[in-house]
XYZ file of C-alpha atoms in Angstrom:
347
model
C 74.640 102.864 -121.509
C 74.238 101.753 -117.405
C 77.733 103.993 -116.894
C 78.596 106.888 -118.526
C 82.197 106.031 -120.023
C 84.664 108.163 -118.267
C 87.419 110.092 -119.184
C 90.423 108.221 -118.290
C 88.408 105.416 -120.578
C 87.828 107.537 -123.204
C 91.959 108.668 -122.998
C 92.860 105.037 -123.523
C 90.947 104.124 -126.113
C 91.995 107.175 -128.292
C 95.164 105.880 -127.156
C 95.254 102.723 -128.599
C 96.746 102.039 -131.889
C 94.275 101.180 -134.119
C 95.941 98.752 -135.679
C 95.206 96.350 -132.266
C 91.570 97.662 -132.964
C 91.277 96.810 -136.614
C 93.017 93.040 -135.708
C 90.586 92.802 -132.873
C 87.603 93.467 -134.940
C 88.957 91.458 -137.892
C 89.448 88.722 -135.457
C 85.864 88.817 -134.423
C 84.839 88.823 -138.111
C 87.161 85.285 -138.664
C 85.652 83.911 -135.486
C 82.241 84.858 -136.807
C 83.185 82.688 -140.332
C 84.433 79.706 -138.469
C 81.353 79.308 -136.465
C 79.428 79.605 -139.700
C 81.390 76.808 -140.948
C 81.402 74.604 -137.635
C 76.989 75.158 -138.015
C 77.675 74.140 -141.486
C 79.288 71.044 -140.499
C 77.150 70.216 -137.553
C 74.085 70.234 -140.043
C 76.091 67.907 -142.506
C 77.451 65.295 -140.051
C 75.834 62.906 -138.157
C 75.765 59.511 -137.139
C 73.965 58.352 -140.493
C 76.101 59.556 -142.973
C 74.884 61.746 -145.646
C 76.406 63.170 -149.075
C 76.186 66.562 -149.782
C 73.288 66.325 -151.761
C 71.325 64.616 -149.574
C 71.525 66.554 -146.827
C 71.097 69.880 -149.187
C 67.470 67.607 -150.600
C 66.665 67.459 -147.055
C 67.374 70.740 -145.979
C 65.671 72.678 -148.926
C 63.272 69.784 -150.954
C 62.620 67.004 -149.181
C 59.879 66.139 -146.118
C 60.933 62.234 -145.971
C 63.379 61.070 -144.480
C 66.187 63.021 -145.391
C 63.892 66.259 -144.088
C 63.524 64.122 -141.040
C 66.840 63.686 -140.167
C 68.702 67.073 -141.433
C 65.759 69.638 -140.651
C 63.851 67.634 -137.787
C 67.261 66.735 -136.022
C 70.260 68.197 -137.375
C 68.888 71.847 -137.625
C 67.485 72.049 -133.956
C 70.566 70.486 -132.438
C 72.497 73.223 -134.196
C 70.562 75.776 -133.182
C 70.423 74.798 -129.546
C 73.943 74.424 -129.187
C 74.441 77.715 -130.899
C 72.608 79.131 -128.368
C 73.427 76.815 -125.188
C 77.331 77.490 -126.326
C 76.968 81.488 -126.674
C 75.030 81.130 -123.483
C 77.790 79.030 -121.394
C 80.786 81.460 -122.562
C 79.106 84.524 -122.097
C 77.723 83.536 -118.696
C 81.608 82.057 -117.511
C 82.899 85.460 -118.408
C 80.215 87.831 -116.447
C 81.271 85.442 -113.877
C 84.270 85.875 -114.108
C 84.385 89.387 -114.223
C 81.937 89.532 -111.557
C 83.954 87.582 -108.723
C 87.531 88.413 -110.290
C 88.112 84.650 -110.263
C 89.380 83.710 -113.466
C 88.549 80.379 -112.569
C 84.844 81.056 -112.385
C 82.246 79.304 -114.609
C 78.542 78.611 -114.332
C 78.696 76.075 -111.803
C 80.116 78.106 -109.196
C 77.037 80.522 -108.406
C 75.362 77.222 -107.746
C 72.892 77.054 -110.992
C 73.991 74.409 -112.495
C 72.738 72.393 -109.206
C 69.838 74.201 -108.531
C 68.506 73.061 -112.905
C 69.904 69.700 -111.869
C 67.828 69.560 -108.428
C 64.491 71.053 -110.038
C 64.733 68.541 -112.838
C 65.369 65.410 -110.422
C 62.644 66.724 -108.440
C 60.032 66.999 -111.115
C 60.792 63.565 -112.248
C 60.666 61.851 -108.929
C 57.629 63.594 -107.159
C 56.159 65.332 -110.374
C 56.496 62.559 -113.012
C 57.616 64.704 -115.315
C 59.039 62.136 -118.068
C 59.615 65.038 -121.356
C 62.506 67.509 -122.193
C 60.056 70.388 -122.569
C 58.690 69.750 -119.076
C 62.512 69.507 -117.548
C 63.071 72.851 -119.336
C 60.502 74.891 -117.593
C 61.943 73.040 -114.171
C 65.557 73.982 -114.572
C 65.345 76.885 -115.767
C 63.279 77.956 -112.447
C 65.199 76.037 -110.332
C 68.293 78.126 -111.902
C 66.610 81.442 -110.971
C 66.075 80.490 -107.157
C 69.135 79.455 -106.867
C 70.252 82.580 -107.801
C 67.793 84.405 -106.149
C 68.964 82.919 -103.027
C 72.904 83.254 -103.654
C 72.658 87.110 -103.953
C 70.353 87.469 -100.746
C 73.114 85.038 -98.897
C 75.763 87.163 -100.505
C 74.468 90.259 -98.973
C 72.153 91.636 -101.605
C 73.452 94.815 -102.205
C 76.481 94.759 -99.747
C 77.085 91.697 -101.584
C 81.264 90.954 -102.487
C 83.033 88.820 -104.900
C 84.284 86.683 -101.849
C 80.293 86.103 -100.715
C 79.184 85.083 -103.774
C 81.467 83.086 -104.530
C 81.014 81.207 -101.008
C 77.282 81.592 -100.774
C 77.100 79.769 -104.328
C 79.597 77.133 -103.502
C 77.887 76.334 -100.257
C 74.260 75.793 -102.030
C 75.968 73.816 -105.065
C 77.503 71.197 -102.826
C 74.423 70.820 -100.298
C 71.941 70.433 -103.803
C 74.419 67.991 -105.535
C 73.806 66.152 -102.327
C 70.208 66.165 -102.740
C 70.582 65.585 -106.070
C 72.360 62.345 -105.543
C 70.588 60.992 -102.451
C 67.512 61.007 -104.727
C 69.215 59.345 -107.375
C 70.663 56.402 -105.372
C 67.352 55.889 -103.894
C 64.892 55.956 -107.453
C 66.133 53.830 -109.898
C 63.748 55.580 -112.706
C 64.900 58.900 -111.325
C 68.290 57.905 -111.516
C 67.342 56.339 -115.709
C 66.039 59.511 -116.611
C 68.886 61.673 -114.886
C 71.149 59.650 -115.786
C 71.252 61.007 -119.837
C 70.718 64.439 -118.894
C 73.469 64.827 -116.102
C 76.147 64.212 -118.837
C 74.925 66.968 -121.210
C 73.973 66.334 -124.630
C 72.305 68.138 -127.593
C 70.643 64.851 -128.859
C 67.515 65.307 -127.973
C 67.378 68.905 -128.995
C 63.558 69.624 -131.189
C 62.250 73.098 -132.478
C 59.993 73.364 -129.159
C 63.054 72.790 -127.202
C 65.040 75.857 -129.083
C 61.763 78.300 -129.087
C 61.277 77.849 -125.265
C 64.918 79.056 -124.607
C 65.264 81.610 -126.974
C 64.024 84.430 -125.245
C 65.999 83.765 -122.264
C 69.508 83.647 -124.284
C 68.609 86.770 -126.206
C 67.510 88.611 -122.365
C 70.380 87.559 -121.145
C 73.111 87.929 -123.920
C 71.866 91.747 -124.317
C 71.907 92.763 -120.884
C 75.687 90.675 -120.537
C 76.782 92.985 -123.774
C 75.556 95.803 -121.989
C 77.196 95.125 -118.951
C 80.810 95.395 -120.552
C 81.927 98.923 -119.079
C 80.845 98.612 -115.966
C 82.132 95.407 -115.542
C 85.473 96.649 -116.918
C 85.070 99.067 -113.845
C 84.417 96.628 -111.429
C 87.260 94.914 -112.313
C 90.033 97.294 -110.776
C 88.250 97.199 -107.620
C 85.498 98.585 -105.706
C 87.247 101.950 -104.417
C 88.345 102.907 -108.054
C 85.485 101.729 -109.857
C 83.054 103.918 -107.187
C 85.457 106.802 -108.599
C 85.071 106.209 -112.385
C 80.959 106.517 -111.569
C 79.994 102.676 -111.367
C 76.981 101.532 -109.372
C 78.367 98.723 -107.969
C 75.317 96.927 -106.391
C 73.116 97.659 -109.662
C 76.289 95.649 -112.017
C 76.177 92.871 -109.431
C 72.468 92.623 -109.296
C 72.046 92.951 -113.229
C 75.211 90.693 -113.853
C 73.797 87.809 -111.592
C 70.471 88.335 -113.862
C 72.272 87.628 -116.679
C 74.155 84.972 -115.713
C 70.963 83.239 -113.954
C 69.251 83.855 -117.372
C 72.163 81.977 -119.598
C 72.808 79.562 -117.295
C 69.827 78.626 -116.578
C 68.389 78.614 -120.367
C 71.570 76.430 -121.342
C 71.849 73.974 -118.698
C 67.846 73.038 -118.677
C 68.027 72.435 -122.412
C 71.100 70.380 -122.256
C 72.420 69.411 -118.876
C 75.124 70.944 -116.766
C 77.962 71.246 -119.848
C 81.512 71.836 -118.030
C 84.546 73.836 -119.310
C 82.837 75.603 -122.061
C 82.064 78.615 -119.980
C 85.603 78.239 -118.113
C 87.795 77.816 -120.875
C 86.882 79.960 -123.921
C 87.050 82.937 -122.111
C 90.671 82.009 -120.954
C 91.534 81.582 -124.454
C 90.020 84.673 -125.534
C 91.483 86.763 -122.450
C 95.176 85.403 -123.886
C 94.850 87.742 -127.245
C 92.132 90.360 -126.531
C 93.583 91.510 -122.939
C 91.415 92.307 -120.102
C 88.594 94.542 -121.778
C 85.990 92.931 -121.678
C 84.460 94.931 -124.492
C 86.274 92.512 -126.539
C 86.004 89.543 -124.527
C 82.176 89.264 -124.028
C 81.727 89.027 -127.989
C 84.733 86.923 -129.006
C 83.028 84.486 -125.968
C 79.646 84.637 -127.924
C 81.086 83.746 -130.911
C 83.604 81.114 -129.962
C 81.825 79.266 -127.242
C 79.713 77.312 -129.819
C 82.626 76.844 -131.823
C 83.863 74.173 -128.945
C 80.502 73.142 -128.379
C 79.121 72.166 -132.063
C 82.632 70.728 -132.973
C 82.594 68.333 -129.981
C 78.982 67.595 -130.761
C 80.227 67.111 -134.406
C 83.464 64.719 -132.971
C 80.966 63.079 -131.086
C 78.546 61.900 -133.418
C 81.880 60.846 -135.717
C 83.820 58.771 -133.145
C 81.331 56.257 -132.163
C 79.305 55.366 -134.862
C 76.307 54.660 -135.608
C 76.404 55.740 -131.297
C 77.410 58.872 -130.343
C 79.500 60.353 -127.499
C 77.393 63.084 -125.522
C 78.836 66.756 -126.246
C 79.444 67.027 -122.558
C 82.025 63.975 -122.290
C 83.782 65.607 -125.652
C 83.919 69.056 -124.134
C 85.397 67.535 -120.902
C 88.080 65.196 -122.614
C 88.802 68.764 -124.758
C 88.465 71.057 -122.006
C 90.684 69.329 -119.470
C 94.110 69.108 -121.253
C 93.373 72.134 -122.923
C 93.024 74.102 -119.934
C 96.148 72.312 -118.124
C 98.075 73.437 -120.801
C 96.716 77.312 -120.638
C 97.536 77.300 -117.046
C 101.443 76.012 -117.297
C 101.790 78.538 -120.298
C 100.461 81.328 -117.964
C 102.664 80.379 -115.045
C 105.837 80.037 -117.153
C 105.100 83.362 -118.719
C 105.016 84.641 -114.666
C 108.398 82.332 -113.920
C-alpha cells in the first residue's frame, strides 16, 4: 500500500454496518453484469443489422463477411471503448479527488488539448494521415502537457488551486493553437474534423493493443491511489497527520491521470462528460470513499460510453452518430438534473 491505513480508518470501517458493505459490493457485482450485457449488445448492434445467428457465425465460424464486420469491427470498437470508458471515469475521479473540485474531468489538467494539439500538429507539419500514427502523437502530447502543468503548479509545493489554474491556462492557449491551425489548413481541418468529435468508429485491433498498456498502468496505480487520496481529501493539515505524502499522491495521481487520459483521448478524441458525470452518479450512493468510487467508475464509465455508441449506430441508420455527440446530448441534461437534485437536497 503507498499509506499505511491508519487507525481512525481502520475504527470506521469496523464501524460500518456491513450490511452498506455487502450492498456496496453487490452493487459492484450488478454493475459488473450490466456492462457485460451493454459489451454484449455493442457486439450485436450495428448499423448493418444482424440476427443473432449471424453475428454468433461471425464471431465464432465465419472469416467472410460476417467475421469482417462482428470480429474485424464490432469486437475492437468494444474493446476500445471498454477501455477508453474505464479510462475517462477513472481519470475524472483522481481528478476530482485530486483538486477537490467535483466538477473536475479530464479536460481541466489541460490533456485533452495538449492530444488534440500533438495530433493537429502531426497532420499539418508531419503528414501523419493514420489513427495509429495520431495515437503515438496524443498520447505524448498528453504527457507534456502534464509534465508541464505539475512543474507550473509548483511540482511538489504544488496545490489543488495551481493545478487547477496552471491546466486551465495551457488548455485555453492550445485550443487556440489548435484552432488557428485548423482555420488556416483545410486538410488539417478534414482530418481533425472526425476526430475532434470523438468516436469509436474507426477503432482496429492495432488501435486497442497500442493503448492497452497505458490503461492497465494507469488504472492500477489510480486503484492504488484510493487511501491516500481519501486522505487528501480532508485537507492537507489532517491528511499530513493520518501519514500521507502529499507531494508523492499528487505526483503519482497526475501520472495516472496523464496515463488514462492520454491513452483514451488519442484513441478516440477528446470524449466530454463521461469522466465528469459517472463519478457524480456514483458519489450519490457510495459516499465519499473513494475505495468504492474508483471501481464503481471503472465499471460504469463504459456502461455510458458503449450504450451511446450502441444509440448511435441505431438512430441514424445506415449513418451513425459519433459516441461523443451521444455522450454530450446524455451527459448534459443528465448532469443538470444531478446538480438541481443536489442543491434542493442543500435548500
Amino acid at each position: 500500500m503507498l499509506v499505511d491505513s491508519p487507525p481512525e480508518e481502520r475504527a470506521a470501517r469496523a464501524a460500518a454496518p456491513p450490511s452498506r458493505r455487502g450492498a456496496r459490493a453487490a452493487g459492484l457485482l450488478a454493475s459488473a453484469a450490466l456492462l457485460l450485457l451493454v459489451a454484449l449488445a455493442s457486439v450485436a448492434i450495428g448499423a448493418k443489422g444482424l440476427s443473432p445467428a449471424q453475428v454468433w457465425h461471425g464471431l465464432f465460424q465465419d472469416s467472410g463477411t460476417y467475421g469482417d464486420v462482428v470480429v474485424g469491427q464490432r469486437l475492437s470498437r468494444t474493446l476500445l471503448g471498454l477501455l477508453a470508458g474505464s479510462a475517462l471515469g477513472l481519470a475524472g475521479a483522481v481528478l476530482q479527488a485530486l483538486t477537490r473540485n467535483p466538477l473536475a474531468d479530464p479536460g481541466i489538467l489541460g490533456i485533452n488539448a495538449g492530444a488534440s494539439a500533438a495530433v493537429v500538429t502531426a497532420i499539418t507539419y508531419f503528414g501523419v494521415t493514420g489513427l495509429s500514427g495520431y495515437v503515438w502523437f496524443a498520447f505524448l502530447g498528453a504527457a507534456a502537457v502534464g509534465a508541464l502543468v505539475w512543474f507550473l503548479g509548483g511540482s511538489r509545493g504544488a496545490t489543488p488551486v495551481r493545478l487547477a489554474l496552471a491546466g486551465t491556462a495551457i488548455g485555453a492557449a492550445l485550443y487556440g493553437y489548435v484552432q488557428a491551425v485548423m482555420i488556416t489548413d483545410d486538410a488539417a481541418l478534414g482530418r481533425m474534423r472526425f476526430w475532434t468529435v470523438g468516436s469509436l468508429a474507426s477503432a482496429t485491433n492495432e488501435t486497442v493493443v497500442q493503448v492497452l498498456p497505458f490503461c492497465v498502468a494507469g488504472t492500477v496505480l489510480a486503484l492504488l491511489l484510493a487511501r491516500p487520496l481519501n486522505a487528501l481529501s480532508m485537507g492537507d493539515d489532517t491528511a499530513r497527520a493520518l501519514g500521507a505524502r502529499l507531494h508523492r499522491t499528487r505526483a503519482l495521481a497526475m501520472l495516472a491521470a496523464t496515463l488514462l487520459c492520454g491513452a483514451a483521448t488519442a484513441a478516440c478524441g477528446p470524449i466530454v462528460f463521461v469522466g465528469l458525470m459517472v463519478p457524480h452518479v456514483v458519489r450519490s450512493f457510495t459516499g465519499p470513499d473513494l475505495r468504492w468510487i474508483l471501481p464503481y467508475s471503472t465499471v460504469l464509465s463504459p456502461v455510458l460510453l458503449l450504450g451511446s455508441d450502441v444509440i448511435g449506430r441505431i438512430v441514424a441508420r445506415p449513418a451513425e452518430v459519433q459516441v461523443g455527440v451521444v455522450t454530450a446530448l446524455i451527459g448534459g441534461p443528465v448532469f443538470i438534473l444531478l446538480v438541481r437534485r443536489r442543491r434542493t437536497a442543500q435548500l
